[in-house]
mmCIF file of C-alpha atoms in Angstrom:
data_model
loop_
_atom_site.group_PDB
_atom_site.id
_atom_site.type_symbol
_atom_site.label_atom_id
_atom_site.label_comp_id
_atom_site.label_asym_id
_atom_site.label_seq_id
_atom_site.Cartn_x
_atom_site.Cartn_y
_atom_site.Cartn_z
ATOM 1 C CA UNK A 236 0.000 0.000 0.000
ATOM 2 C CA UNK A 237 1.353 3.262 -1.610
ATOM 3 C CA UNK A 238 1.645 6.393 1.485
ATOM 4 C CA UNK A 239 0.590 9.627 0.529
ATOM 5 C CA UNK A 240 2.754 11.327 3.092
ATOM 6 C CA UNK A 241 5.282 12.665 1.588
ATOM 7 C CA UNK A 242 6.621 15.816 3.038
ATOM 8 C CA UNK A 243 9.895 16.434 1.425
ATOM 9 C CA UNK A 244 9.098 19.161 -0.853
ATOM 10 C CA UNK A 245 6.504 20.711 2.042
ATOM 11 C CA UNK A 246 8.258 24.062 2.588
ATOM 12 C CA UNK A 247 5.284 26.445 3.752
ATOM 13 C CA UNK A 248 3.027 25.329 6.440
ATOM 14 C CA UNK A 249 -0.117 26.355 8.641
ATOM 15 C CA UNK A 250 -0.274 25.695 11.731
ATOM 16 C CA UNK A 251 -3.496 25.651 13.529
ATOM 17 C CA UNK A 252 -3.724 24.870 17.023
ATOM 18 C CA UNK A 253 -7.215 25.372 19.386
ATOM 19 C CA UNK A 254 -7.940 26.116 22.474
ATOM 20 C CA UNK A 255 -8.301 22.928 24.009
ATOM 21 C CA UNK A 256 -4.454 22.050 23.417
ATOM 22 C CA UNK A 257 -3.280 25.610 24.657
ATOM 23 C CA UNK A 258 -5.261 25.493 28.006
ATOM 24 C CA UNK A 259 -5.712 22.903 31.546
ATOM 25 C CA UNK A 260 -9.450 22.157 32.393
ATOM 26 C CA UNK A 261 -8.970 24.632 35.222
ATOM 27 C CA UNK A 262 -8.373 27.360 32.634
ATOM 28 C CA UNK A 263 -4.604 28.061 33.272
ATOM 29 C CA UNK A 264 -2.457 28.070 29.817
ATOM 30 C CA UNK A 265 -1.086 24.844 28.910
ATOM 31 C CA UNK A 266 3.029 26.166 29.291
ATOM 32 C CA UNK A 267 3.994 22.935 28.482
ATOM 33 C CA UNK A 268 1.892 22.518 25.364
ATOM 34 C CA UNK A 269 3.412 26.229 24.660
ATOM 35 C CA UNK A 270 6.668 25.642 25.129
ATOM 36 C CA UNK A 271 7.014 22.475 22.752
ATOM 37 C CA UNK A 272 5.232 24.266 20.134
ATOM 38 C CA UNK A 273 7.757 26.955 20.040
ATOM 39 C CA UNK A 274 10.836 24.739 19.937
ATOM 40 C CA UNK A 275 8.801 22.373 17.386
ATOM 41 C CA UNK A 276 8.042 25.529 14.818
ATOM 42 C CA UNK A 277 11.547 27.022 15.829
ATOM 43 C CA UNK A 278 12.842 23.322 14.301
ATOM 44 C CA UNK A 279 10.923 23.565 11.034
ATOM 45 C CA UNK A 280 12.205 27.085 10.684
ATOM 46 C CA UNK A 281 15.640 26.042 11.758
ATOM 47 C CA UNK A 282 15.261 23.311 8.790
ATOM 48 C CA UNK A 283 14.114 26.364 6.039
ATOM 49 C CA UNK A 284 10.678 25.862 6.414
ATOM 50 C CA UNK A 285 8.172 29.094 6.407
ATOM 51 C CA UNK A 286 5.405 28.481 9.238
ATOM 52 C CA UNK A 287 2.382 30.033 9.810
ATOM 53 C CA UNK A 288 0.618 29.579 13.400
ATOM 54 C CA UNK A 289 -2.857 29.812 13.824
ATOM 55 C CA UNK A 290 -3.490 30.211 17.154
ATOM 56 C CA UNK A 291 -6.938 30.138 19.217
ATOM 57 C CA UNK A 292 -6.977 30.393 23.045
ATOM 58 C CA UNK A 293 -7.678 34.452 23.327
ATOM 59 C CA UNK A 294 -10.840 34.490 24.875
ATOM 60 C CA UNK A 295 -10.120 31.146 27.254
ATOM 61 C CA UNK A 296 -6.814 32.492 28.916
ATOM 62 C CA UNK A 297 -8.868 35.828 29.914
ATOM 63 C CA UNK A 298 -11.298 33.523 31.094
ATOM 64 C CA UNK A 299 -8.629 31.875 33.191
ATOM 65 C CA UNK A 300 -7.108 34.984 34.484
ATOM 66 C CA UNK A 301 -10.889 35.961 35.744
ATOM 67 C CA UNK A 302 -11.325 32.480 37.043
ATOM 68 C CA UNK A 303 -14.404 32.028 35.404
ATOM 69 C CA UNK A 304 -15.723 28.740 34.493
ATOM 70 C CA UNK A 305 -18.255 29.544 31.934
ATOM 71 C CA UNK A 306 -18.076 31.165 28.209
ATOM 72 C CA UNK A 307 -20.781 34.052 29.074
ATOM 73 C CA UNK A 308 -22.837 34.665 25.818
ATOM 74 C CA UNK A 309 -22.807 38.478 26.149
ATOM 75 C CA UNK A 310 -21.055 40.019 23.217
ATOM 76 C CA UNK A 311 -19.394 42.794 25.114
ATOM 77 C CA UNK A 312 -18.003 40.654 27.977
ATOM 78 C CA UNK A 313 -16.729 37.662 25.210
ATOM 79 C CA UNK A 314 -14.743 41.220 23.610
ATOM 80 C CA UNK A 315 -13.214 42.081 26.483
ATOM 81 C CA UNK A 316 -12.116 38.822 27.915
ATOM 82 C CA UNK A 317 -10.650 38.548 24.428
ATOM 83 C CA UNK A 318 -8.652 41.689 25.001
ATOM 84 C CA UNK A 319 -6.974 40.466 28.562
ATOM 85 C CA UNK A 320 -6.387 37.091 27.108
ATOM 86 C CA UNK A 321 -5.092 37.807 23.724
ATOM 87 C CA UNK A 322 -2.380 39.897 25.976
ATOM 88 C CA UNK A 323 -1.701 36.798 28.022
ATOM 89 C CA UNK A 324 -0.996 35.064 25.451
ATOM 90 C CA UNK A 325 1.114 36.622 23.026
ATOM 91 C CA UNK A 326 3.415 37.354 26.251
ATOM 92 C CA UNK A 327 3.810 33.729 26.860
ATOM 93 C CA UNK A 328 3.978 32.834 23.316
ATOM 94 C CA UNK A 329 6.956 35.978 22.713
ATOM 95 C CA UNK A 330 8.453 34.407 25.837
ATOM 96 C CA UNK A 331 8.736 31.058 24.835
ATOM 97 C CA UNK A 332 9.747 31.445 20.964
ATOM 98 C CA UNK A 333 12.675 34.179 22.177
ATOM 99 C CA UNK A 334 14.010 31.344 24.330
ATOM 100 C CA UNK A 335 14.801 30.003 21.413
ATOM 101 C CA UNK A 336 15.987 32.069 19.287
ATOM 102 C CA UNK A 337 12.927 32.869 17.067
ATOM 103 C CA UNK A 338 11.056 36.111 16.206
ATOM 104 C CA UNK A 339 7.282 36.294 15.865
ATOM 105 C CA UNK A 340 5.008 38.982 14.723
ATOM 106 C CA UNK A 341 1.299 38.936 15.951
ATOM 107 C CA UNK A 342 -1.231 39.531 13.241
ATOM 108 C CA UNK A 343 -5.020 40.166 14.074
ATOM 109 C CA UNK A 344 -7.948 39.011 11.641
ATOM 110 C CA UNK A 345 -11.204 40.060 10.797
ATOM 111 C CA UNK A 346 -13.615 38.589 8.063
ATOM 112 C CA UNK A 347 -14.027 41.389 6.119
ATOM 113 C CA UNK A 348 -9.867 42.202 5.770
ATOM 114 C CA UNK A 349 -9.733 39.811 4.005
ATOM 115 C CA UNK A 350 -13.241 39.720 1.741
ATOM 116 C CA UNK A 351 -11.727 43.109 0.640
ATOM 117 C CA UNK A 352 -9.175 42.785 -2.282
ATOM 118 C CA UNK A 353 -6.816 46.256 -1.444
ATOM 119 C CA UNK A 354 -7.164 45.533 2.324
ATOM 120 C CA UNK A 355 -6.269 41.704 1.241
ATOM 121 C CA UNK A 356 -3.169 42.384 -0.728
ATOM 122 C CA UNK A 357 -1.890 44.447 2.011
ATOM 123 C CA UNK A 358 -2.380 40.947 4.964
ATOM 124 C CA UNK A 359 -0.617 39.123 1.810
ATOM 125 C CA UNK A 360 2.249 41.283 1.000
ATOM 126 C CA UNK A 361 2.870 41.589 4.847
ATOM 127 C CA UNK A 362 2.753 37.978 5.881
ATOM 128 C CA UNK A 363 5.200 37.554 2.898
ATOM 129 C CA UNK A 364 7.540 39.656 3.754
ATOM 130 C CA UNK A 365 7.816 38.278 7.611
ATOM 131 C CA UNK A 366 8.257 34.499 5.801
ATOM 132 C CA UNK A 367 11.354 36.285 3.866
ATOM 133 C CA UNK A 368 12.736 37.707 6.914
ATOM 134 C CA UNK A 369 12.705 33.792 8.752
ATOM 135 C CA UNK A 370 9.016 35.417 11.572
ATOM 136 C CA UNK A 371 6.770 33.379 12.268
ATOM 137 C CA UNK A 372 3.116 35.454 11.782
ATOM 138 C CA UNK A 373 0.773 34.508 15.065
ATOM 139 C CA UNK A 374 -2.731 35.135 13.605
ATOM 140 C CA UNK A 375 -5.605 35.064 15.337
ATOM 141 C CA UNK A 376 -9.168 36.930 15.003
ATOM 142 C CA UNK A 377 -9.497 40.146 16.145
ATOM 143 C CA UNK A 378 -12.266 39.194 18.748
ATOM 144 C CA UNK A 379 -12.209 42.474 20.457
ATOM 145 C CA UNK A 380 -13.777 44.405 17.718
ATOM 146 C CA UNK A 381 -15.158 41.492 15.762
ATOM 147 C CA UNK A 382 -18.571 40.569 16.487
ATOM 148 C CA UNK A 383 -19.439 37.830 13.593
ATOM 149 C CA UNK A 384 -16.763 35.705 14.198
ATOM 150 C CA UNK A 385 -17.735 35.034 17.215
ATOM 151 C CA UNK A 386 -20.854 33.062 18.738
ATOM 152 C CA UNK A 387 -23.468 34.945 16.485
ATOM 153 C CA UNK A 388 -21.957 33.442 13.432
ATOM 154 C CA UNK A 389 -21.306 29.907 13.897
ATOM 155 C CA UNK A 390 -20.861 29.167 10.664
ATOM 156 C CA UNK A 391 -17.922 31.139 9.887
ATOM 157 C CA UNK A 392 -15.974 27.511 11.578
ATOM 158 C CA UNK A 393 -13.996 30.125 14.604
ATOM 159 C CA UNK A 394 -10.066 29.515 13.853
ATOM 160 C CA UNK A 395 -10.597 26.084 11.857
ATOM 161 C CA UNK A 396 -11.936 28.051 8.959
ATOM 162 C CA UNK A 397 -9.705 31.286 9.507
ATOM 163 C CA UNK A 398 -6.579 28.701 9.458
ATOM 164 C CA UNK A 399 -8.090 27.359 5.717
ATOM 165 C CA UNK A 400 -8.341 30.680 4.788
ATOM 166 C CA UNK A 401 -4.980 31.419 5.713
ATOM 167 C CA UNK A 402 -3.386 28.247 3.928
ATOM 168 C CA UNK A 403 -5.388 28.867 1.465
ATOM 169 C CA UNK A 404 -4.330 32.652 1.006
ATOM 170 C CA UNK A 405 -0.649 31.807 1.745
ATOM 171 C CA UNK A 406 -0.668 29.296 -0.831
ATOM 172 C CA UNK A 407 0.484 26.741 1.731
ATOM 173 C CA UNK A 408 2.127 23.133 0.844
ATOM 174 C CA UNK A 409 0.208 21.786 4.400
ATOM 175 C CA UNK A 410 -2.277 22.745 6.943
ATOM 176 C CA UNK A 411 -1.437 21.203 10.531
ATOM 177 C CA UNK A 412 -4.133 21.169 12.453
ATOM 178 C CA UNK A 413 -4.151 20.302 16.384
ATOM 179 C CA UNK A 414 -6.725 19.584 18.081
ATOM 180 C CA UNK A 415 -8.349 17.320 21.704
ATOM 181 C CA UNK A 416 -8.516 14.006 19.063
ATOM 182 C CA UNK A 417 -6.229 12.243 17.695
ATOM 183 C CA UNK A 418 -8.234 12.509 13.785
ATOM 184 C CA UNK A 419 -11.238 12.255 12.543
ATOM 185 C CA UNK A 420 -13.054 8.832 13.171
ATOM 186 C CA UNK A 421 -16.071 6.395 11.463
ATOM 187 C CA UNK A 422 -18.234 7.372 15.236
ATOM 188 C CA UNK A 423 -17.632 9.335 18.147
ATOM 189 C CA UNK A 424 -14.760 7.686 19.789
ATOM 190 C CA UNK A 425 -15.711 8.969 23.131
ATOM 191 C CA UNK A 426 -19.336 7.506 23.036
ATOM 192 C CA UNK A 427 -18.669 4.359 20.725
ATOM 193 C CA UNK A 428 -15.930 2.621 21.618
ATOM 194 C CA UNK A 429 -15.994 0.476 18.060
ATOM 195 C CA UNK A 430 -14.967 3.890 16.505
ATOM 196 C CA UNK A 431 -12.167 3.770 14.209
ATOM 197 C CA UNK A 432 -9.663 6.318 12.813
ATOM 198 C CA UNK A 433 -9.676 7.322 9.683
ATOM 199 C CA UNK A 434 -5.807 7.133 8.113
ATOM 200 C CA UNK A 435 -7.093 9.132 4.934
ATOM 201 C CA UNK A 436 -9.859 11.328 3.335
ATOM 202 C CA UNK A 437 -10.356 11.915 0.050
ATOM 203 C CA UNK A 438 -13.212 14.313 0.139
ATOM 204 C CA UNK A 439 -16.056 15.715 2.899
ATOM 205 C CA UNK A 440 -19.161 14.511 2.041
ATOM 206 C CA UNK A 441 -22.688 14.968 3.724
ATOM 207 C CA UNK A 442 -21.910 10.900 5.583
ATOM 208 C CA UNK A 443 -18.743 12.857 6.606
ATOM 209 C CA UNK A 444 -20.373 15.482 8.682
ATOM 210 C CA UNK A 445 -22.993 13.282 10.072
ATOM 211 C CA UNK A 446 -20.288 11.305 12.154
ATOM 212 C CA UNK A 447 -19.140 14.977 13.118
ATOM 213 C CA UNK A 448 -19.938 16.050 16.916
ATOM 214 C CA UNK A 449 -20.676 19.661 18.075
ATOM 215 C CA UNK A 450 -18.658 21.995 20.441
ATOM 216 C CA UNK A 451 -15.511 21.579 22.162
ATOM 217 C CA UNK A 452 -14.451 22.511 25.459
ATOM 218 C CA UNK A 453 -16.268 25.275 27.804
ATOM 219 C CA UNK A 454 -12.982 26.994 27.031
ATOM 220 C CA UNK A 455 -13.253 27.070 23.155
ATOM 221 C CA UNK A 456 -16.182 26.961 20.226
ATOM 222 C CA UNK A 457 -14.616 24.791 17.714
ATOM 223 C CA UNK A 458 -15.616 21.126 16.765
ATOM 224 C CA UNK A 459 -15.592 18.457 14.606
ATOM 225 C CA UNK A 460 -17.933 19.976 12.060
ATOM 226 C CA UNK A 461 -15.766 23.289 11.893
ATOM 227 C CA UNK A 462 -12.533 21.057 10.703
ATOM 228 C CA UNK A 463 -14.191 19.246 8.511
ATOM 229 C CA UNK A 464 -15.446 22.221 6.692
ATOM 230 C CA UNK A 465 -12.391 23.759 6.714
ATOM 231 C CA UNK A 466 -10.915 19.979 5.094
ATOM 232 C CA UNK A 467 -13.491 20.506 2.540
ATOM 233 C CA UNK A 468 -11.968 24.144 1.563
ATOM 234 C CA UNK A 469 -8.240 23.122 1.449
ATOM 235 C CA UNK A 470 -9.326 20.018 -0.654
ATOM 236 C CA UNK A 471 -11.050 21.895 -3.405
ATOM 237 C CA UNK A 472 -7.354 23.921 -3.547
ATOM 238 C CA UNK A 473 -6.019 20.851 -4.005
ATOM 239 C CA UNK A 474 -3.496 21.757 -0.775
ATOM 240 C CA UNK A 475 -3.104 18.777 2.284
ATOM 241 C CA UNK A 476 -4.471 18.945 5.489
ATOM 242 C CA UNK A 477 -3.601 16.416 8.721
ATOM 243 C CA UNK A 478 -5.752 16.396 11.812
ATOM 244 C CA UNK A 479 -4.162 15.302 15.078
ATOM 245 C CA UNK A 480 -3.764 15.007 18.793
ATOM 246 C CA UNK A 481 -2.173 18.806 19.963
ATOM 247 C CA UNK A 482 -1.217 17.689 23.454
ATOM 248 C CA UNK A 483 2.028 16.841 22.563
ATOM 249 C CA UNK A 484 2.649 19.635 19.845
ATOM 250 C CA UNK A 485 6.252 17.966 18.405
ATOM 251 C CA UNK A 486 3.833 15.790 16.854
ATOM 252 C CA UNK A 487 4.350 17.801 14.245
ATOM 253 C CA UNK A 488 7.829 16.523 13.541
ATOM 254 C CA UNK A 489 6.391 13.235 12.913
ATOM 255 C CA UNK A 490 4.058 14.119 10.737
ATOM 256 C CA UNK A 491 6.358 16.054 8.883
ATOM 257 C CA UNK A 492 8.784 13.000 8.375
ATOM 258 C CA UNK A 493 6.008 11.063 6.963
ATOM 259 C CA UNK A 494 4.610 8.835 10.109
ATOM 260 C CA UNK A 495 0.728 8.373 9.651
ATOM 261 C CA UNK A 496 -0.439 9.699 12.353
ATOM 262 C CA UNK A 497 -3.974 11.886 12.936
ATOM 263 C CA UNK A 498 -6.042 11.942 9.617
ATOM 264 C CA UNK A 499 -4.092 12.839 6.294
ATOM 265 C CA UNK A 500 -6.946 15.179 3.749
ATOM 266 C CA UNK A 501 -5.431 15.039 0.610
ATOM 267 C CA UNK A 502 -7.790 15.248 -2.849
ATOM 268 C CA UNK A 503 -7.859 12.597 -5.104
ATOM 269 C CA UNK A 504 -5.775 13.745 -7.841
ATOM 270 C CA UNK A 505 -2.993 14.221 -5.536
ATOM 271 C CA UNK A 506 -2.979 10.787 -3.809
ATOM 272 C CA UNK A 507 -1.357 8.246 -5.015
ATOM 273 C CA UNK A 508 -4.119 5.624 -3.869
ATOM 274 C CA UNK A 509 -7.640 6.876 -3.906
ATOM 275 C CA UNK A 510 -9.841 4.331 -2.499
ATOM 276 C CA UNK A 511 -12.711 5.072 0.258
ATOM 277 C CA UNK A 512 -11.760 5.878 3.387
ATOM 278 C CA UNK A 513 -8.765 3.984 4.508
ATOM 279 C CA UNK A 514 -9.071 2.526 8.611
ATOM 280 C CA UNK A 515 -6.547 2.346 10.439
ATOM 281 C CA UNK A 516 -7.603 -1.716 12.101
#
């Protein structure tokens, strides 16, 4: 059996990772889960690779430094824990990647930057110029003054579909997404234990998103459903996409030196085996 995962001529990648892998149940950032992500993307740019990171977590770490427990629905309050969090974390993240050795830039999002074509070419021709200088871009949405990518737009996908947009945009080999599972599986693995991985995808389709669960953690919005959608949108680019298991970020290495782990998207015309879903037994 023929592997699609071949990463050798990957050289630009996105790097998505969600709340759930940046943060403890009690709401205190993961430092751990930090700190291996910045030596892991540090490594890839060590190696002359150009990485993007996608990075959620802005609203749960100011939810951890008020100690609250629940996401409150009200607009205004989900803004301004945004604000205190987003702080938080780019501290920790500037911290961590200085330690070392690499820069980072922080870039803030909203939908309609980039549905604008001047305002579009301007996020382009700055992200490319901090991928010439050897920074890694932390992008996130600007939650503070965004009010449709948050709860009263569900579909926009939160940071799932912001990553595709960015791969997408960036014209990116690979999107890397991490996430609380280790891929996406035939059932819900935590309700039916007879659930089985799936190695590789070929294409979303309507079966797809059935199997697909809703929310994640108190902490964050994303689920299933969101990565999916965002799988479907880097497939019809023709671009790869691998879901996996973020608490131990320096997965990344292996998936980068070709171990199947997490689930592999990859369209048809690009694999070298295209069957149905392929199980891992």
């Amino acid at each position: 059996m023929k592997s699609n995962r071949h990463m050798e001529n990957v050289s630009r990648i996105v790097v998505k990772i969600g709340t759930s892998s940046l943060m403890h149940g009690n709401g205190k950032l993961n430092l751990r889960a930090i700190d291996q992500l910045s030596y892991t993307l540090t490594g890839l740019v060590n190696e002359g690779k150009q990485v993007i990171l996608v990075s959620s977590g802005a609203i749960g770490a100011g939810m951890g430094q008020l100690g609250l427990t629940e996401r409150p629905e009200q607009i205004q309050k989900q803004q301004a824990l945004a604000s205190i969090g987003q702080s938080e974390l780019m501290t920790v993240y500037q911290q961590r990647f200085a330690a070392y050795g690499q820069r980072i830039s922080q870039v803030l999002l909203t939908h309609d930057v980039l549905d604008y074509p001047q305002s579009r070419e301007y996020v382009h021709n700055t992200m490319e110029q901090l991928l010439d200088w050897g920074v890694i871009p932390v992008v996130n949405e600007n939650d503070t003054v965004a009010v449709d990518e948050l709860d009263h737009r569900t579909t926009f996908g939160d940071n799932d579909k912001l990553s595709a947009i960015v791969a997408i945009r960036s014209h990116a080999d690979l999107l890397i997404m991490l996430s609380d599972i280790d891929g996406f599986y035939t059932g819900n693995p935590h309700k039916d234990p007879q659930a089985k991985l799936i190695k590789e995808l070929y294409q979303v389709t309507a079966d797809s998103l059935k199997r697909a669960g809703g929310a994640g953690t108190v902490f964050g919005t994303g689920g299933m459903a969101t990565k999916l959608t965002a799988a479907a949108d880097i497939l019809k680019h023709k671009q790869m996409m691998v879901l996996a298991n973020g608490a131990n970020p320096s997965i990344i290495f292996n998936i980068m030196n070709g171990e199947e782990v997490g689930t592999l998207f990859i369209s048809e015309e690009n694999s070298e085996e295209s069957n149905d879903d392929r199980i891992v037994k």
